[in-house]
C-alpha positions as a printed Julia matrix, in Angstrom:
280×3 Matrix{Float64}:
 -101.8   -40.9   -121.47
  -98.05  -41.23  -120.85
  -97.01  -44.68  -119.66
  -94.83  -43.66  -116.71
  -95.32  -47.15  -115.23
  -93.07  -48.54  -118.0
  -90.02  -47.1   -116.2
  -88.26  -49.79  -114.16
  -84.87  -50.51  -112.59
  -82.91  -53.01  -114.68
  -80.56  -55.74  -113.51
  -78.07  -58.2   -114.98
  -80.85  -60.3   -116.47
  -81.48  -57.36  -118.84
  -77.83  -57.01  -119.89
  -78.07  -58.46  -123.4
  -81.13  -56.39  -124.27
  -79.5   -53.26  -122.84
  -76.35  -53.79  -124.88
  -78.37  -54.4   -128.04
  -80.08  -51.04  -127.53
  -76.82  -49.24  -126.71
  -75.17  -50.68  -129.82
  -77.74  -49.01  -132.09
  -75.72  -45.78  -131.63
  -72.24  -46.77  -130.41
  -70.82  -43.25  -130.62
  -73.52  -41.45  -128.64
  -73.78  -44.3   -126.13
  -70.1   -45.1   -125.66
  -69.92  -43.96  -122.03
  -72.94  -45.94  -120.84
  -72.07  -48.98  -122.97
  -68.53  -49.01  -121.59
  -69.86  -49.04  -118.02
  -72.32  -51.85  -118.71
  -69.77  -53.99  -120.56
  -67.24  -53.53  -117.76
  -69.36  -54.02  -114.62
  -72.86  -55.12  -115.68
  -76.11  -53.71  -114.28
  -75.88  -54.52  -110.6
  -76.21  -51.1   -108.9
  -73.39  -51.78  -106.45
  -70.93  -52.39  -109.29
  -72.47  -49.94  -111.74
  -72.28  -47.03  -109.33
  -75.95  -46.24  -109.84
  -79.08  -47.64  -111.43
  -80.05  -48.29  -115.01
  -83.66  -47.38  -115.72
  -85.51  -48.92  -118.6
  -88.57  -47.79  -120.51
  -90.58  -50.57  -122.09
  -91.34  -54.15  -121.07
  -88.83  -56.98  -120.94
  -88.17  -57.96  -124.53
  -89.48  -54.6   -125.72
  -87.0   -52.17  -124.18
  -86.92  -48.89  -126.12
  -85.1   -46.39  -123.88
  -82.59  -46.27  -121.01
  -81.37  -43.81  -118.43
  -78.14  -44.3   -116.51
  -78.65  -42.78  -113.06
  -75.32  -42.56  -111.29
  -72.88  -39.69  -110.83
  -74.39  -38.48  -114.11
  -77.95  -38.8   -115.38
  -77.64  -40.0   -118.98
  -80.72  -40.65  -121.17
  -80.36  -43.12  -124.04
  -82.69  -43.21  -127.06
  -85.27  -41.36  -124.97
  -88.35  -40.01  -126.73
  -91.0   -37.84  -125.03
  -92.74  -40.7   -123.19
  -89.47  -42.12  -121.91
  -88.28  -38.66  -120.83
  -91.51  -38.18  -118.9
  -91.05  -41.55  -117.19
  -87.4   -40.94  -116.32
  -88.09  -37.41  -115.07
  -90.86  -38.74  -112.85
  -88.54  -41.33  -111.32
  -85.7   -38.81  -110.91
  -88.03  -36.29  -109.26
  -89.31  -38.85  -106.75
  -85.81  -40.11  -105.99
  -84.32  -36.64  -105.56
  -81.17  -35.34  -107.18
  -78.19  -37.63  -106.65
  -76.21  -36.75  -109.77
  -73.67  -34.0   -110.44
  -74.85  -33.53  -114.02
  -77.37  -34.48  -116.69
  -75.61  -35.19  -119.97
  -76.54  -36.74  -123.3
  -78.35  -36.0   -126.57
  -79.52  -32.4   -126.64
  -83.22  -33.08  -127.21
  -83.65  -35.59  -124.39
  -81.55  -33.63  -121.89
  -83.38  -30.38  -122.57
  -86.73  -32.12  -122.05
  -85.53  -33.81  -118.86
  -84.28  -30.52  -117.46
  -87.55  -28.76  -118.35
  -89.36  -31.27  -116.14
  -86.79  -31.44  -113.33
  -85.81  -27.8   -112.9
  -88.97  -26.87  -110.94
  -88.12  -29.6   -108.41
  -84.32  -29.61  -108.39
  -83.75  -25.87  -108.54
  -81.3   -23.89  -110.64
  -78.28  -25.52  -112.2
  -74.77  -24.23  -111.59
  -74.15  -24.12  -115.34
  -75.8   -25.29  -118.55
  -73.86  -26.2   -121.67
  -76.67  -25.98  -124.19
  -74.79  -27.27  -127.24
  -71.82  -29.64  -127.2
  -70.91  -31.0   -130.64
  -70.13  -34.71  -130.66
  -67.2   -35.35  -132.99
  -65.83  -38.61  -134.36
  -63.17  -40.02  -136.64
  -62.35  -43.46  -137.99
  -59.33  -42.44  -140.06
  -55.64  -41.94  -139.55
  -54.97  -38.37  -138.32
  -54.59  -35.75  -141.04
  -51.55  -34.24  -139.3
  -48.29  -35.68  -137.9
  -48.48  -37.1   -134.38
  -46.26  -35.85  -131.57
  -43.76  -38.7   -130.97
  -43.23  -37.5   -127.39
  -46.84  -38.24  -126.38
  -46.76  -41.6   -124.64
  -48.72  -43.72  -122.22
  -48.36  -42.39  -118.7
  -46.52  -44.75  -116.35
  -47.76  -45.43  -112.79
  -44.7   -43.72  -111.32
  -45.72  -40.52  -113.15
  -49.07  -40.3   -111.34
  -48.09  -37.5   -108.95
  -46.61  -35.53  -111.84
  -49.77  -35.89  -113.94
  -52.37  -35.33  -111.22
  -52.03  -31.5   -110.92
  -52.6   -31.21  -114.69
  -55.71  -33.39  -114.4
  -57.05  -31.25  -111.55
  -56.34  -28.06  -113.53
  -58.13  -29.46  -116.59
  -61.18  -30.53  -114.59
  -61.42  -27.21  -112.77
  -61.07  -25.22  -116.0
  -63.63  -27.33  -117.84
  -66.26  -27.96  -115.16
  -65.88  -24.81  -113.07
  -65.26  -26.53  -109.73
  -62.31  -28.45  -108.35
  -62.5   -32.26  -108.23
  -60.91  -31.96  -104.79
  -64.12  -30.51  -103.34
  -66.24  -32.72  -101.12
  -64.11  -35.82  -100.5
  -60.78  -34.05  -100.83
  -60.28  -35.49  -104.29
  -60.11  -39.14  -103.26
  -62.49  -40.43  -105.95
  -60.85  -38.32  -108.62
  -57.37  -39.53  -107.66
  -58.63  -43.1   -107.87
  -60.02  -42.55  -111.37
  -56.83  -40.89  -112.64
  -54.73  -43.74  -111.21
  -57.04  -46.35  -112.72
  -56.79  -44.87  -116.23
  -53.02  -44.89  -115.92
  -53.03  -48.49  -114.65
  -55.08  -49.78  -117.58
  -53.03  -47.89  -120.16
  -55.57  -45.28  -121.2
  -53.78  -42.11  -120.04
  -51.49  -40.3   -122.49
  -49.23  -37.29  -122.03
  -46.17  -35.43  -123.2
  -44.02  -34.78  -120.16
  -40.86  -32.71  -120.75
  -38.39  -32.61  -117.85
  -41.19  -33.28  -115.39
  -43.54  -30.71  -116.95
  -46.86  -31.89  -118.4
  -47.12  -30.21  -121.8
  -50.17  -32.1   -123.14
  -52.42  -34.79  -121.75
  -55.6   -36.68  -122.6
  -57.32  -39.91  -121.59
  -59.36  -42.56  -123.34
  -62.18  -42.53  -120.82
  -64.61  -45.07  -122.27
  -64.07  -48.06  -124.54
  -66.36  -50.51  -126.33
  -65.66  -52.82  -129.29
  -67.29  -50.21  -131.57
  -65.98  -46.88  -130.25
  -63.84  -45.14  -127.67
  -64.15  -41.67  -126.17
  -61.33  -39.21  -125.52
  -61.65  -36.93  -122.51
  -59.55  -34.59  -120.41
  -57.69  -32.89  -123.26
  -55.37  -30.25  -121.78
  -52.31  -28.2   -122.71
  -50.22  -26.24  -120.23
  -51.67  -22.68  -120.45
  -48.18  -21.18  -120.91
  -47.59  -23.4   -123.95
  -50.87  -23.0   -125.78
  -50.94  -21.8   -129.37
  -47.75  -23.69  -130.25
  -49.35  -26.73  -131.91
  -49.13  -29.1   -128.96
  -52.87  -29.79  -128.96
  -53.03  -30.75  -132.65
  -49.96  -32.99  -132.59
  -50.9   -34.43  -129.21
  -54.42  -35.28  -130.28
  -53.06  -36.9   -133.43
  -50.89  -39.13  -131.26
  -53.8   -40.11  -129.0
  -56.08  -40.82  -131.98
  -53.39  -43.02  -133.56
  -53.01  -44.96  -130.33
  -56.76  -45.24  -129.77
  -57.43  -46.58  -133.26
  -54.59  -49.07  -132.93
  -55.37  -50.26  -129.4
  -59.01  -49.73  -128.51
  -61.71  -49.26  -131.18
  -62.32  -48.46  -134.87
  -64.0   -45.12  -134.1
  -62.69  -42.37  -131.81
  -65.12  -39.81  -130.45
  -65.36  -36.89  -128.03
  -67.66  -33.97  -127.28
  -66.77  -30.33  -126.81
  -68.48  -27.09  -125.84
  -69.74  -25.18  -128.88
  -68.16  -21.96  -127.61
  -64.7   -23.57  -127.46
  -63.8   -22.63  -131.01
  -60.09  -23.25  -130.62
  -60.65  -26.83  -129.45
  -63.13  -27.52  -132.24
  -60.6   -26.22  -134.76
  -57.94  -28.51  -133.3
  -60.16  -31.55  -133.6
  -61.12  -30.72  -137.19
  -57.44  -30.4   -138.14
  -56.83  -33.89  -136.74
  -59.73  -35.29  -138.78
  -62.77  -35.26  -136.5
  -66.17  -34.29  -137.88
  -69.42  -33.46  -136.07
  -71.97  -36.27  -135.85
  -74.37  -35.26  -133.05
  -75.03  -32.63  -130.37
  -74.99  -33.2   -126.61
  -76.13  -30.96  -123.79
  -74.98  -30.88  -120.17
  -76.64  -29.51  -117.04
  -74.11  -29.1   -114.21
  -74.92  -28.91  -110.49
Protein backbone atom coordinates (compact mmCIF):
# COMPACT_ATOMS: atom_id res chain seq x y z
CA UNK A 1 0.00 0.00 0.00
CA UNK A 2 1.47 3.38 -1.01
CA UNK A 3 1.74 5.84 1.86
CA UNK A 4 0.18 8.88 0.19
CA UNK A 5 -0.57 10.31 3.65
CA UNK A 6 3.17 10.94 4.10
CA UNK A 7 2.94 13.91 1.70
CA UNK A 8 2.71 17.18 3.62
CA UNK A 9 3.28 20.91 3.13
CA UNK A 10 6.55 22.01 4.73
CA UNK A 11 7.36 25.28 6.46
CA UNK A 12 10.37 27.12 7.85
CA UNK A 13 10.63 24.73 10.78
CA UNK A 14 11.67 22.08 8.22
CA UNK A 15 14.33 24.25 6.58
CA UNK A 16 17.44 22.54 7.96
CA UNK A 17 16.16 19.07 7.10
CA UNK A 18 15.15 20.24 3.62
CA UNK A 19 18.58 21.73 2.96
CA UNK A 20 20.30 18.57 4.19
CA UNK A 21 18.29 16.56 1.67
CA UNK A 22 18.91 19.04 -1.16
CA UNK A 23 22.64 19.03 -0.45
CA UNK A 24 22.87 15.29 -1.14
CA UNK A 25 22.84 16.19 -4.86
CA UNK A 26 23.81 19.87 -5.15
CA UNK A 27 23.98 19.85 -8.95
CA UNK A 28 20.56 18.32 -9.65
CA UNK A 29 18.94 20.33 -6.85
CA UNK A 30 20.61 23.69 -7.40
CA UNK A 31 17.43 25.51 -8.47
CA UNK A 32 15.31 24.38 -5.52
CA UNK A 33 18.16 24.75 -3.03
CA UNK A 34 18.83 28.29 -4.23
CA UNK A 35 15.18 29.23 -3.67
CA UNK A 36 15.09 27.73 -0.18
CA UNK A 37 18.38 29.32 0.88
CA UNK A 38 17.24 32.72 -0.40
CA UNK A 39 13.66 32.93 0.87
CA UNK A 40 12.97 29.93 3.11
CA UNK A 41 9.85 27.75 2.97
CA UNK A 42 7.06 30.20 3.72
CA UNK A 43 4.77 29.90 0.66
CA UNK A 44 4.32 33.65 0.33
CA UNK A 45 8.07 34.19 -0.01
CA UNK A 46 8.80 30.92 -1.80
CA UNK A 47 6.28 31.57 -4.54
CA UNK A 48 4.66 28.18 -3.99
CA UNK A 49 4.68 25.26 -1.60
CA UNK A 50 7.30 22.71 -0.71
CA UNK A 51 5.86 19.24 -0.28
CA UNK A 52 7.63 16.63 1.76
CA UNK A 53 7.42 12.86 1.76
CA UNK A 54 8.29 11.22 5.04
CA UNK A 55 7.80 12.21 8.68
CA UNK A 56 9.57 15.06 10.44
CA UNK A 57 13.10 13.87 11.06
CA UNK A 58 12.72 11.23 8.36
CA UNK A 59 12.20 13.31 5.24
CA UNK A 60 13.17 11.36 2.11
CA UNK A 61 11.71 13.31 -0.84
CA UNK A 62 10.58 16.82 -1.79
CA UNK A 63 8.54 18.50 -4.48
CA UNK A 64 8.69 22.23 -5.14
CA UNK A 65 5.24 23.30 -6.32
CA UNK A 66 5.43 26.82 -7.68
CA UNK A 67 5.69 28.16 -11.22
CA UNK A 68 7.40 24.82 -11.87
CA UNK A 69 6.70 21.43 -10.32
CA UNK A 70 10.11 20.01 -9.37
CA UNK A 71 10.50 16.59 -7.71
CA UNK A 72 13.59 15.99 -5.58
CA UNK A 73 14.93 12.52 -4.72
CA UNK A 74 11.48 11.13 -5.50
CA UNK A 75 11.08 7.36 -5.70
CA UNK A 76 7.86 5.60 -6.76
CA UNK A 77 6.03 6.08 -3.43
CA UNK A 78 6.93 9.75 -3.24
CA UNK A 79 5.93 10.29 -6.88
CA UNK A 80 2.56 8.69 -6.15
CA UNK A 81 2.08 10.97 -3.14
CA UNK A 82 3.09 14.13 -4.99
CA UNK A 83 0.96 13.26 -8.03
CA UNK A 84 -2.02 12.70 -5.76
CA UNK A 85 -1.57 16.10 -4.13
CA UNK A 86 -0.99 17.83 -7.49
CA UNK A 87 -4.09 16.20 -9.00
CA UNK A 88 -6.29 17.32 -6.10
CA UNK A 89 -4.88 20.84 -6.15
CA UNK A 90 -5.19 21.24 -9.92
CA UNK A 91 -2.50 22.44 -12.29
CA UNK A 92 -0.94 25.73 -11.19
CA UNK A 93 2.49 25.30 -12.77
CA UNK A 94 3.77 26.13 -16.25
CA UNK A 95 6.04 23.09 -16.33
CA UNK A 96 7.19 19.91 -14.60
CA UNK A 97 10.97 19.68 -14.61
CA UNK A 98 13.58 17.55 -12.89
CA UNK A 99 15.23 14.12 -12.99
CA UNK A 100 13.94 12.13 -15.94
CA UNK A 101 12.66 9.12 -14.00
CA UNK A 102 10.62 11.06 -11.45
CA UNK A 103 9.20 13.53 -13.99
CA UNK A 104 8.14 10.78 -16.39
CA UNK A 105 6.37 8.94 -13.56
CA UNK A 106 4.68 12.14 -12.36
CA UNK A 107 3.46 12.94 -15.85
CA UNK A 108 2.16 9.39 -16.36
CA UNK A 109 -0.09 9.91 -13.32
CA UNK A 110 -1.07 13.53 -14.03
CA UNK A 111 -1.70 13.49 -17.78
CA UNK A 112 -5.14 11.82 -17.49
CA UNK A 113 -6.24 14.68 -15.20
CA UNK A 114 -4.31 17.67 -16.54
CA UNK A 115 -4.67 16.95 -20.24
CA UNK A 116 -2.09 17.14 -23.00
CA UNK A 117 1.10 19.11 -22.57
CA UNK A 118 2.12 21.82 -25.02
CA UNK A 119 5.53 20.20 -25.40
CA UNK A 120 7.61 17.48 -23.77
CA UNK A 121 11.39 17.52 -23.66
CA UNK A 122 12.01 13.87 -22.91
CA UNK A 123 15.78 14.02 -22.43
CA UNK A 124 17.77 17.05 -21.27
CA UNK A 125 21.39 16.25 -20.37
CA UNK A 126 22.57 17.92 -17.18
CA UNK A 127 26.15 19.10 -17.66
CA UNK A 128 28.68 20.36 -15.13
CA UNK A 129 32.24 21.58 -14.79
CA UNK A 130 34.50 22.47 -11.89
CA UNK A 131 37.55 23.39 -13.95
CA UNK A 132 38.91 26.42 -15.72
CA UNK A 133 37.49 26.59 -19.27
CA UNK A 134 39.39 24.63 -21.90
CA UNK A 135 39.19 27.54 -24.37
CA UNK A 136 39.99 31.28 -24.15
CA UNK A 137 37.26 33.49 -22.70
CA UNK A 138 35.80 36.42 -24.60
CA UNK A 139 37.17 39.52 -22.82
CA UNK A 140 34.21 41.57 -24.07
CA UNK A 141 31.68 39.51 -22.08
CA UNK A 142 30.97 41.51 -18.94
CA UNK A 143 28.39 41.92 -16.22
CA UNK A 144 25.37 43.77 -17.53
CA UNK A 145 24.85 47.18 -15.93
CA UNK A 146 21.39 48.37 -14.81
CA UNK A 147 21.37 51.09 -17.46
CA UNK A 148 21.70 48.36 -20.12
CA UNK A 149 18.43 46.68 -19.11
CA UNK A 150 16.35 47.96 -22.03
CA UNK A 151 19.11 46.96 -24.45
CA UNK A 152 19.32 43.43 -23.02
CA UNK A 153 15.60 42.74 -22.58
CA UNK A 154 14.73 42.07 -26.27
CA UNK A 155 17.52 39.45 -26.42
CA UNK A 156 16.14 37.81 -23.27
CA UNK A 157 12.63 37.72 -24.74
CA UNK A 158 13.98 36.26 -28.00
CA UNK A 159 15.90 33.57 -26.11
CA UNK A 160 12.89 32.60 -23.99
CA UNK A 161 10.56 32.46 -26.99
CA UNK A 162 13.01 30.39 -29.02
CA UNK A 163 13.68 27.97 -26.17
CA UNK A 164 10.23 27.57 -24.61
CA UNK A 165 8.03 28.13 -27.65
CA UNK A 166 5.91 30.95 -26.20
CA UNK A 167 6.68 34.57 -25.43
CA UNK A 168 7.29 35.58 -21.80
CA UNK A 169 5.17 38.64 -22.60
CA UNK A 170 2.01 36.52 -22.78
CA UNK A 171 -0.46 36.72 -19.93
CA UNK A 172 0.76 39.62 -17.78
CA UNK A 173 2.38 41.53 -20.62
CA UNK A 174 5.82 40.43 -19.51
CA UNK A 175 5.81 42.17 -16.14
CA UNK A 176 7.10 39.20 -14.14
CA UNK A 177 9.72 38.40 -16.74
CA UNK A 178 10.96 42.00 -16.82
CA UNK A 179 11.24 41.93 -13.04
CA UNK A 180 13.32 38.74 -13.12
CA UNK A 181 15.66 40.06 -15.83
CA UNK A 182 16.14 43.31 -13.89
CA UNK A 183 16.77 41.42 -10.64
CA UNK A 184 19.51 39.25 -12.17
CA UNK A 185 21.19 42.38 -13.49
CA UNK A 186 20.88 44.10 -10.10
CA UNK A 187 22.54 41.24 -8.21
CA UNK A 188 25.34 40.88 -10.76
CA UNK A 189 24.36 37.57 -12.32
CA UNK A 190 23.65 38.70 -15.89
CA UNK A 191 26.48 38.62 -18.44
CA UNK A 192 26.63 39.78 -22.05
CA UNK A 193 28.78 40.99 -24.89
CA UNK A 194 27.21 44.17 -26.21
CA UNK A 195 28.88 45.73 -29.28
CA UNK A 196 27.72 49.23 -30.20
CA UNK A 197 24.37 48.59 -28.53
CA UNK A 198 23.93 45.15 -30.13
CA UNK A 199 23.68 42.09 -27.87
CA UNK A 200 26.03 39.52 -29.41
CA UNK A 201 25.98 36.94 -26.59
CA UNK A 202 24.24 36.71 -23.25
CA UNK A 203 23.71 34.31 -20.36
CA UNK A 204 22.67 34.45 -16.72
CA UNK A 205 23.63 32.64 -13.54
CA UNK A 206 20.09 31.82 -12.53
CA UNK A 207 20.58 29.85 -9.32
CA UNK A 208 23.38 29.88 -6.75
CA UNK A 209 24.21 27.80 -3.68
CA UNK A 210 27.51 27.37 -1.82
CA UNK A 211 28.03 24.09 -3.72
CA UNK A 212 26.91 24.89 -7.27
CA UNK A 213 25.49 27.49 -9.62
CA UNK A 214 23.36 27.08 -12.73
CA UNK A 215 23.74 28.94 -16.01
CA UNK A 216 20.59 29.70 -17.98
CA UNK A 217 19.42 31.83 -20.88
CA UNK A 218 22.40 31.22 -23.17
CA UNK A 219 21.80 33.10 -26.45
CA UNK A 220 23.71 34.38 -29.46
CA UNK A 221 22.30 36.83 -31.99
CA UNK A 222 21.00 34.55 -34.81
CA UNK A 223 22.86 36.59 -37.46
CA UNK A 224 26.16 36.01 -35.64
CA UNK A 225 25.91 32.32 -34.89
CA UNK A 226 28.62 29.93 -36.04
CA UNK A 227 31.38 32.49 -35.42
CA UNK A 228 32.58 31.19 -32.04
CA UNK A 229 30.73 33.67 -29.85
CA UNK A 230 28.96 30.95 -27.88
CA UNK A 231 32.16 29.05 -26.99
CA UNK A 232 34.15 32.14 -25.98
CA UNK A 233 31.16 33.68 -24.25
CA UNK A 234 30.42 30.59 -22.22
CA UNK A 235 34.08 30.37 -21.24
CA UNK A 236 33.85 33.91 -19.89
CA UNK A 237 30.69 33.16 -17.90
CA UNK A 238 32.15 29.94 -16.48
CA UNK A 239 35.30 31.79 -15.41
CA UNK A 240 33.22 34.44 -13.67
CA UNK A 241 30.88 31.89 -12.07
CA UNK A 242 33.73 29.82 -10.64
CA UNK A 243 35.43 32.94 -9.31
CA UNK A 244 32.34 34.63 -7.86
CA UNK A 245 29.63 32.12 -7.05
CA UNK A 246 30.37 28.40 -6.58
CA UNK A 247 32.96 25.65 -7.17
CA UNK A 248 30.76 23.80 -9.68
CA UNK A 249 28.95 25.30 -12.68
CA UNK A 250 26.03 23.42 -14.19
CA UNK A 251 23.29 23.73 -16.79
CA UNK A 252 20.87 21.50 -18.69
CA UNK A 253 20.17 21.41 -22.40
CA UNK A 254 17.81 19.68 -24.81
CA UNK A 255 19.30 16.47 -26.20
CA UNK A 256 18.37 17.48 -29.75
CA UNK A 257 20.36 20.73 -29.47
CA UNK A 258 23.58 19.20 -30.73
CA UNK A 259 25.28 22.50 -31.46
CA UNK A 260 24.77 23.74 -27.89
CA UNK A 261 25.97 20.46 -26.41
CA UNK A 262 29.10 20.67 -28.57
CA UNK A 263 29.72 24.21 -27.35
CA UNK A 264 29.47 23.18 -23.72
CA UNK A 265 31.79 20.21 -24.22
CA UNK A 266 34.41 22.47 -25.84
CA UNK A 267 34.28 24.72 -22.77
CA UNK A 268 34.79 21.73 -20.47
CA UNK A 269 31.33 20.61 -19.38
CA UNK A 270 30.53 16.90 -19.10
CA UNK A 271 27.19 15.12 -18.70
CA UNK A 272 26.29 14.06 -15.16
CA UNK A 273 22.51 13.43 -15.21
CA UNK A 274 19.39 13.65 -17.38
CA UNK A 275 16.40 15.92 -16.80
CA UNK A 276 12.99 15.95 -18.45
CA UNK A 277 10.55 18.82 -18.86
CA UNK A 278 6.81 18.86 -19.50
CA UNK A 279 5.66 22.29 -20.74
CA UNK A 280 2.11 23.66 -20.56
